[in-house]
Each structure stands twice: as C-alpha cells, then as structure tokens.
Amino acid sequence: MSSAFRRRISPTERMYLSAREVCPPFLIQVVVEGSGTLDARRLQHAVDLAARAHPGARLVRSGKDWVAGAVTPRVRTVAHTPLDYDHLTEDPVVNSPIARPDYLSDAPHCEVVLLTADPVTVIFRAFHGVMDAKGLQMWAADVFAVLRGETPAGAPDATTDLELAQRLGIPGRPTPMRMRFRSPVGHGAPVAGGPFLLRHRNLPGTGTAIVARIGEIVTAATGSQARLMVPVDLRRHDPELASTANLTLPLFLDTSPGEGWREINGRMLAGLMRRDELNQMKNPGLEQIPVPVATRVIRGIEAIGRRTGRNLCSAIISHAGKVALNDFAGPDFTPTGVVAIPAHTGLAPISFAIVESEQSIGITVSCRSGRGIAERLERLLDEIADAVAEPNPAGSQEITSPATVVEVLRQQVAARPAAIAVAGPDGELTYAQLGERAAAVAAVLRDNGVRRGDVVAILAGRTSAAMAGQWGILAAGAAFLPLDPKHPRERITQTLRDSGVGVCLVERRHADIVVDTVPVLVLEDLPENCSDTIDAGVEPGDVAYVTYTSGSTGRPKGVRVTHDGVVHYLRAARDWYRLTGQTRYAHYHTPAADMACMAMVTPAVAGGTVLLVPGEINHLTLSRMLGSDGANTMFLTPSLAEVLLRQDIRPERVHTVALGGEQLSLDLARRVREFFGPAVRLVNSYGPTEVSLVCVSQVLDGAPVAGASSVPIGLPAPGTTVHLLDAAGHPVPDGEAGELYLGGPQVAAGYLDRPELTAERFVTVHGERTYRTGDLVRRLSDGTLEFVGRVDHQVKIRGNRVEPDEIRCVLESHPEIAAAAVVSRRREEHSDHVLDAFLVPAPTATGGQPDDRALRDFLAARLPVYMIPSGFHRLAELPLTSNGKTDRRALAGLLGGPPADSADAPDPVPDNGIAAEVADGLDIASRVAEIWARILRCDSADLTPDADFFALGGDSLATVEMLAQVSRDIVGGAGEQAFVAQVEGLIHHLTLDRVCEAVTVAVSGGVRA
C-alpha cells in the first residue's frame, strides 16, 4: 500500500521546503484537550491504523515526489507537563522539532504527542510541506474514530493544488508581490528569547465573519494600506476530494484604515465567488525555482521585513474551520477544545490560526519578535478579543446611519451592561448604572418641561453625576450646554443669558453661581434610577451639545453640534485611536470645552471607560493619570505635552496619545515618541469646534512626509470633504496654501441665535454646505494636509481657541484704559503661544496707568484664565497702519526676539536631604527665585517678595512646571501633596512670598496660619 501512493511535490510545498530552512521546524499543530483518560498504547494503535488510511501522514521525499513510507508516526508521551497557553513562546513541546526515533536515520514529518497531565492533551504535529491545517484535522479526526471503534474515512487522493487549479480553470492573474506592507504590531530591534512569539486567546461563544473582523483591526493598527493574506481551502470546489495535501491557496485583500469589517467581508466573499485564490497558480515558472534559490529569497524577505518593517503582506489570517468536538471524542475521553497552532514563517510578520467549535473560538498567533512587539501584540489581541467575543465589532454595536449619540449609550447598556463606563474619585458607574441614571435625569427634565430641541445647561466638575447629567439631557431629547464652575461668574451668567436656557443642572456647591439667573435642578437631589423608558424621538440632525468659543466682537458664540456629526466622528475615532472595551480615556479637560465632550463620548463607542481626573492639572495629577489611575488613551495639546516631557514621569500602560489643538512641530513629535516609546500609537488630530470634535487625523509612524515643515494634520474622516481656496474662492494647486473649507456630516448646525455670523462662516462651496475655518492649509504630495497658519488673528492657547479682540473689548471696558490691543507671541522654547496686551491709559487713570495686578484681577473676573495676557505694556498711543487699523506687526516688534536659552535645570536633590536643609535655615526664597528665573527667563535678583508669577509672563502650563520643580528640588516627596494643596487656591495671586510660605508649611508638616 505504501508503494502505491505517490504525489508530486507541489509549488506550494516546494516553497515550504525552503521556508523550513529559514524558520525550522516549520510545523503546523492541532491540539485536542479534554477530560478523562487516553491510553498511550491504544492511541499508538489508532495512529497506526489512521496513518494507513492517510498516506499523507507517512510521506518521505523521493526526488520531485512524496511517497508513502512504511513507518507510521510515533506517539510520544510527556508526563506531568500541561500545555501552558500563557507561555506558549517558551513551551518545550510545541516549539520542539519532531523527535527522531532511534530506528530511523531521519526524523519523520509527522508525530503525535500525548500530555498526560490535567487536562489530557493530544498534539498532532506535521511539517507544513506534507499537510495543510485541514488535512491535519482530517487525520486527527480519524485517529479518534479508530479509538471509538469506527472505520477511518481516509484520504487517499494524490491531487495537488496546481493540478486542481488547472482542472478548475484559473480565472485571472496572480497578485503582484511587493515589499511595502506594514505589520499591525510594527517592527523592532532583535531581543533575547528567540525570533518568534506565540500567543493564544480562547474566547467563549461563537462569532460571524471572524476573519473580516480581525482584518479590520489589523488594518487599523497598521495605520496605512494593508494587505491581508487569507488562505482558502480548495476542497470547497470538490467536496468529494479526500486528501491531506496542501490544498490551500491565498486570497489577497488590500485594505485601508476606516474600512469596516462588513466591507472587508463583502470583498472577501466577492473574491471567493470569482475563485481569485486560484490565480496564484498562474505562474508556470514557479515549479522550476530550485529549493536553494527559493531559500535565499525567503531569507531575504524575512530579513527585509525585520529590518525595515516592510513585508509582502501585513498578516496571514487563516480560519482552520468549524470543528465538531464529538469528532475528537474517545471511549474514556471527552474533548473540551481544539486549537490550531500556526507555523512560524518568514513570509509574513504575523500569522493567525482560528478554530471554531460549538463552545468557543480559539485564536493562536505566531509573530516576529522585536523590541516592544510583545506589548503591542498583547494590545492587538485585546482589541481582537473584544471585537470577536461580542455580537458586534470592537466591543460595541455597529453604528449605522441614521444614528444618534443616545443610541451609542443604549447599545452599550444592552451589549456590555456590567462594563465600567465612568471611573473617578467618586466611584465607578457601569453602563447599566449610567443608563439608569441618565434615564432618571431625563425623566425629571421631561417633568420640568424640557422637550426635544431644547438646550439645558449643566454646571459641574468632572464627576460621575455630571456624566450622568449630560447623558440624561441627551436622553430627554435636549442639547447640553456644559459650563465650567471655575470660569468667572460674570462669564457664566453671560453665557446662560445668551443661550436662553430654561433650566440648569448644577452641583450643589456651585448652585449660588446661577440660582439668580436661571431655574436650577441640583444633581445630587436627582433620582438614580427610573422605571420608565424615555424615548424622545431624537434624530441625527438634532443638536447634541452647544459649546461657547471666543468671539472677535467680545461676545462668545455658541456652536450647535449635531448627533450626526458626533457619530461620524466616533466612526473615524474607533480606528484612529484604536478604541476597545479596554480603553480608559483620561478626562482632565475644562468641562466647558469640546475636548470634554470628546472625552465623554469617545470611549463609549467601544464600550470603554472615561477616567475622570480630579482637581487642577499639575505634575501630581499628571503622574497619577499616567500611572496608578491607569489611563491608556488621552488627548494632549502640544503645549501640555511639552510640559509633560519635562517632568520626572514614566508613563505606564499608555496605548494611544492624540495630539491636537495647536500646530505640532516635527521636533516635539520626535520627543513625544521617545517619551512614550515605540509601542504607543501617536495621532496628530485636527478639528474646529464647528466640525464636530476631530475631522482630520494623521497616525505618526515615524516616516517623514515629503515637503512637510511641521507634522501634517493628516487625512479627513470618511465623509468629510476638503476645499482649499484662495482669497478669490478658487481652488489652489497642491503644495500651495489656501484657506481650508470643510464639508460633510460633521459640519455643525451653526451658531446659537447668531444667523448673521452663521451665514458668514457656514458657506456653500461647489454646491456643498461647508465651514470656513480661517486656517491656512496646503495639500502635500501624498494627499495629507499640513496646517500653515491663520488668515486672521485667532490663536490657540493651550488648545483653546482665543480671539484677541475679545480680550481687547474687555480691557477697553476698564475705566482707566482708553485703548487696548492684544497680540499673540510664539515661544519657540515651549512650542506654544502667549498673549501680550498693549494699553493706552485713560487721562483720568489713577497715577497715569492701572496696576498690573489690578488688571489681572479685573480680567480674571470676566475671562477664563487661559485668556489672561502674560504681559501688559503701556504706550502713549497704539501704532496704526496706513489705513488706520492697529498695526499688529509693529506691536509684535516692540516685544523683541525670544530670550536666550536658559541654563539646564539642576539635578534633582534627593528627598531625604531637603527637609533637613530647610530646617537648617536654607534660604527658601532664593531657591524658589532661581526656579522662577529659569522658567520665566528673568534675573532672580530682580524678583521681590511681591513679584507675581503671572505678571512676569507665567501661564497655567508654566505654573505646572514651576510647581513640579519646587516640589522636586525643595519640598521633597513627603511634603509634595501638602505643598500643591497650599498653592491651588492662589491661582490668580501666585506671588513669590506666598509660594515660599507654602514651601515652609509643607516641609514643616504644619498648617497655614
């Protein structure tokens, strides 16, 4: 019988002979686990009989053919050693070559390993050159059939893949092979422990379109066009074909970030209908390539992939089929799971093997190793597990149009009721609890007359109650208007009156701010559950929230953002930021900003958690946010990133960092990458408030973009259109700067009760409603967009949009100021902007001019802190241009060039010596003054006890840096918390003597008198 079976070594199998030389032993393995017992002698007998019916299990090479030998595979018993799925990379069994019995000169191509520990495990192992995964399963199933006393089905057919393809007819051309595709886990320098990693995930339940779901996540992770290689079993064309040969050919799918799994699945099904996998056999020269030559080619492919990160494909995603567990049962053995372990291959950076059973889905991955890859692989598998183990991808129900933000929460309540939706100092809320509390808030609002289309204000900090309140306003059919309790009372009152809201949700401690302006409902008094189902009939075009931004006339304007706009952002954000059920999104933003709205909704689309960061942003809260609090996803302005880089903080578990709100320099992007490490996904994001949060993004993969002088803002979200126009409204050619007009579903509904301003900024371009951003942008050669500047005087201060003329209007309302102008100045050393005010004192001004501190107090009562200028400069009159307007260029020239670089900061002083030094009478004031001088770039000798940090040019981010240095260099770890607590209440009056007093109190462990 053995001499009768002969099969030509197919082109695929010739390639596998070469692959074994590059990545030995190049085995595929099927693992069967179960309860009960298996006798080794009975198992060997069953293996012998099944191998007689499956000549493919007994192959030896004879020239250009495989022939069936007389020797059947051996059963090797390993006692007391279970298969360790948590450490597959180091497992001594699955990573060993096939054992050579003493009676053979060469090792056979197949073997069976019996692990007698609990659970009892049988591993069927074969050199991939003689079998494919389906063939190995067929042989394994027949071994168990013999154990049950049944006749094995057998697989005697000698047909090869080339012969079958030629018989079926090859419909088209093969896919061209190019080394251009990135791995979803990147590449890294060699590390100890071997060239490959093995990982396994077992997921309960069953799923649909698993290959496409994995393909979507793999594609998004590459951040660029990907190529998926999907092995296809050719037996589908001839169900009667009984063969264990390599009858599998690849179907290639080229995919792009943003494609959903349904689209990928549809394209895969279309390719199968066309029989595209057969096209790879249309290459008559393939059989003639000598094995040594093919070996060198594969070795080169693997080396290039490891060194450059460029590969023939991004991933191999192999579905080994759905198995019936009863096919692997024995008389005293009940199977509980079947797992496929892929061969390590040099042809792809990562390979997935999937097996489905009635009870679970097993996914095993072989991946090239390298620095940082193990961590990135774990995160990728977390995302895949989240997508595959639930009814819909990426841990959430699929959002399809039409949809609303209300539906996002409802879907998560249904799909992930026990998952944590909100976490913070005041506890956690699951999605079920958040849904209950939101419904309760909605019911109360409805009882108080709130109806669909209304606007409801909410004045609260970053608390669980505030999150429930905002979701509740949405559930009631209204739009929420978030207010920051730390903003001046006058500004809050002005916003409430301008918006015309009929009710305000408020935390009790802030109720006195608004109680005289609008009816209030205290959040703490609202019920936390509701028995009624609230359905306000919200539509995608309804307004979801209103946020106020700076206005050039001195009057802030409310932007009306729709549900449809937010939902379209969320669709893109899932891919940009790799959102999953494990996402912990840090919310440290002012509640009144659209970045706070972004923090509220972004993790919810994937069933993740919004992590509420309490208190003011300082070095301690940043350290906790990146460390013990466990935030793994966050949005940082470049200004804050610059401050963060100068702190002694080591980020832990960070997954994704989005940068936005200001222009990002190439140098800062490089340093941010060094700080967070290669495993973290960095995204440069852009989006005016009027275009729903973020509408353009660029994944930063380290590759330079030709012609870019700063980091590009990237490509638009699906559905967002881009128009770059000159002053006459004509399109500009690529490479030239034009004003950016954005269209599509993310464009806001306009400004609240400002029809004239809405008509001015929301304009029609080529028949499409667009928003005129005022930003100058150019399109680069690869299609990405680069921010160049502004067409007006608007500026971003720490991510907040500021109109200098609004500050000018407030300054000119001061009785001692006759005229004012405010200009922005870029600080290259901090990569940010600061504001300078130029004042013409009124003739009646006390002493000829108002005092700086009095001016700061005046502005602090009317404007947010980020809008208060860093410096005030007095002039007899403002310079004018020839047409009579304020000459801003002349004012900027009065400020001079940037100051010289400061000396390097001294090394930190150890904690244990600081308190003793202070107790010994060390001059605290001089040491604090030295720190101020370094940060403010001034002479420490000029600093008096009443010197004001803000009057000298400091701002909130400089404050973070100053407090961090004082804490580290003077106070020490023991008194750090007390020191920060002392100065938090001095935010508008941060003088040198007050900071020194806080240092003394903190170090001594005393209390401020």
Tab-separated table of C-alpha atoms in Angstrom, residues 722-727 730 732 736-742 760-761 771-778 789-792:
chain	number	residue	atom	x	y	z
A	722	VAL	CA	-11.803	69.324	1.918
A	723	HIS	CA	-11.667	72.517	-0.163
A	724	LEU	CA	-8.532	74.694	-0.257
A	725	LEU	CA	-9.392	78.064	-1.755
A	726	ASP	CA	-7.559	81.315	-2.429
A	727	ALA	CA	-8.848	84.771	-1.482
A	730	HIS	CA	-10.690	79.483	-6.397
A	732	VAL	CA	-5.260	76.278	-5.071
A	736	GLU	CA	0.220	75.904	-2.166
A	737	ALA	CA	-1.539	77.258	0.901
A	738	GLY	CA	-5.227	78.034	0.761
A	739	GLU	CA	-7.974	78.664	3.282
A	740	LEU	CA	-9.498	75.406	4.483
A	741	TYR	CA	-13.227	74.852	3.977
A	742	LEU	CA	-14.641	71.613	5.404
A	760	GLU	CA	-20.673	84.404	7.310
A	761	ARG	CA	-18.841	81.251	8.423
A	771	TYR	CA	-17.471	75.624	7.334
A	772	ARG	CA	-14.896	78.290	6.567
A	773	THR	CA	-12.167	77.559	9.108
A	774	GLY	CA	-9.889	80.567	8.658
A	775	ASP	CA	-6.950	78.147	8.728
A	776	LEU	CA	-4.318	78.172	6.002
A	777	VAL	CA	-3.567	74.628	4.865
A	778	ARG	CA	-1.725	73.011	1.996
A	789	GLY	CA	-1.253	79.394	9.771
A	790	ARG	CA	-4.295	81.663	10.090
A	791	VAL	CA	-5.900	84.180	7.771
A	792	ASP	CA	-6.893	86.289	10.798
